[in-house]
Structures are given as C-alpha cells and as structure tokens.
C-alpha cells in the first residue's frame, strides 16, 4: 500500500518504521532534517513538505501536534490533499477537540476522501514495535481502507462507532488521566525526596505496590537518571489538558484535578522546561522546595 506519514516525531517515526517493516511503500514527511535522514537510512522515502507526497497515495497517517497542523498538512497551500488517490483514507491521529475532528472530516469527505478519527497511545517504544493502541471512529469504509495501516502500527484498535468525533472524545478523556497521573507521580516523588526517602527505594516500593501507575513507572524512571529528553514534552500536556478543560466547560462539567495539573505544567513551561520530558514537571516542586533531584549534576 502507498502510505504517507506526516509528522515523524517520537510516535510518527515509530509508526512510519513499522509500516516499512510491514512491507508498505512509505513516504515520511517532516521538516526536521535529522528525522528525514533517520527514515531514509531505514529505507523509506523522506520529504520535507506534504506538497512532495507522491501522486496516488492511498493512505495518509497524520501524527502531528494538533488540529491546526492537521489542517495545514492536508488543506494548506502545500497540503497533501491534491496528492491523494480518489477515495484515499486519511487517518487523523493528532489529539484534538471533537468539534475540530468533525470539521476536518467534513472538508475531507467533500473532496471524496475517507476519514478515520484515530488518536493513538503507547509512546515511542510501542510505536516502534507496531504495538500502539488506536481509539478510532469513522465509517465502515474508512475502517476497511485503513486496516492495512492499522495492522502495521497497532496491536489494539478500538472501534468506537461510525461517528467522527468519538475517537477524539475518548482521547481527550484519556489525556485527563495521563496528565493528572504524571503530575501526581512527580508530586509523590518530590514529597518523598523532601522527606528524606531514598528516591530509588521509593521508586522500587511504589512500582511493586498498589499505588503504582504506568506514568509513575515510566516517567519517574527518567527522573531518577536525569533523562529529560522529550518523548512527550511538558508543552504537549499544556495543550492536551487545555482540550480537557475546554470540553468540560462546554458541558458545564467541573474538572478540578485536570485544571490543577494544567497549571503545574504551565508553571514548568514558565521555568523554561516546556520542551523537556513531561515528567520533569517535578522541577516545579524543586523550585518551590529546593530539593535535589537524583539525576541532577553535582
């Protein structure tokens, strides 16, 4: 299958490589030269603009940051729409508001394209294993057209209904949990350090006991070694928790924990940590209390 992948960050690169391994003809698009070089070295075609996408591309997987980037990648001046085959499927995997997903799908369908509202989860490691989780909604025709791509990138595909926007809704709710879990994981580790607990021992106890979470285990492991390279950056959760609070506000639904977590991530960005790994929201507590993190240089 001729597949285009736009956005080869931590998740997009893994998905593009998984598609290559599955035998698809894959063109990966990213503005960053390093990402293009990595993908080209693996045997894929690498381009810097969606305008360079091969004519007749049958499926387009979008793993960009938000709805605005999704819109530009497809419908912008240098967008991909003109290069897609008639009836091609667009697999939209950026986290966005349900209303944005519906609006973009309507524009694509007016051009004769199929649209799958298909946010993903799993992180960079799962993406490279072809083992992501996809929370998708769309027509039966869109699912059928996207199936070869989904088979290559995911081990779990949730079919949530035929209405675009349901996938986006579930992902926004998921991000509420993810963001709060990261924030509370950092708070717990910071409290333990301030109280004099050995950080590694604290980590070992929590990850073997009922208080553990996937986010604590994953993110605090990097805090222990000082590895703040962004697999998912602080800035991403400012955006995603903003989607949570916006959706909740539209429903007159209170989300105090999500709102507090968003403020903590915003504080981390104000400290210059916006492009650091999101677990390093712990630096907010470091700034407030003067704790030394285990991975900090002497």
PDB file of C-alpha atoms in Angstrom, residues 2 15 23 45 48 50 59 71 102 128 136 138-139 182 186 192 200 207 215 218 223 241 271 275 280 292:
ATOM      1  CA  UNK A   2       1.256   3.531  -0.770  1.00  0.00           C
ATOM      2  CA  UNK A  15       4.689   4.258  13.049  1.00  0.00           C
ATOM      3  CA  UNK A  23       6.064  -4.103   3.518  1.00  0.00           C
ATOM      4  CA  UNK A  45      11.357   7.937   1.165  1.00  0.00           C
ATOM      5  CA  UNK A  48      10.191  17.969   3.892  1.00  0.00           C
ATOM      6  CA  UNK A  50       3.411  17.422   2.088  1.00  0.00           C
ATOM      7  CA  UNK A  59      -3.484   6.285   2.892  1.00  0.00           C
ATOM      8  CA  UNK A  71      -5.496  21.162   8.711  1.00  0.00           C
ATOM      9  CA  UNK A 102     -15.742  16.662  12.743  1.00  0.00           C
ATOM     10  CA  UNK A 128       8.462   1.327  17.060  1.00  0.00           C
ATOM     11  CA  UNK A 136     -10.945   5.194  16.392  1.00  0.00           C
ATOM     12  CA  UNK A 138     -15.484   6.515  11.391  1.00  0.00           C
ATOM     13  CA  UNK A 139     -17.403   4.801   8.640  1.00  0.00           C
ATOM     14  CA  UNK A 182       2.142  12.445  35.513  1.00  0.00           C
ATOM     15  CA  UNK A 186       6.014  13.978  40.190  1.00  0.00           C
ATOM     16  CA  UNK A 192       9.406  11.583  49.212  1.00  0.00           C
ATOM     17  CA  UNK A 200      15.402   4.732  44.046  1.00  0.00           C
ATOM     18  CA  UNK A 207       6.270   0.193  41.358  1.00  0.00           C
ATOM     19  CA  UNK A 215       3.014   7.007  34.263  1.00  0.00           C
ATOM     20  CA  UNK A 218       7.681   5.273  33.094  1.00  0.00           C
ATOM     21  CA  UNK A 223      13.698  11.483  36.654  1.00  0.00           C
ATOM     22  CA  UNK A 241      -5.221  19.463  29.335  1.00  0.00           C
ATOM     23  CA  UNK A 271      10.536  27.980  34.213  1.00  0.00           C
ATOM     24  CA  UNK A 275      10.425  21.288  25.716  1.00  0.00           C
ATOM     25  CA  UNK A 280      10.146  16.964  34.624  1.00  0.00           C
ATOM     26  CA  UNK A 292      17.861  17.935  44.754  1.00  0.00           C
TER      27      UNK A 292
END
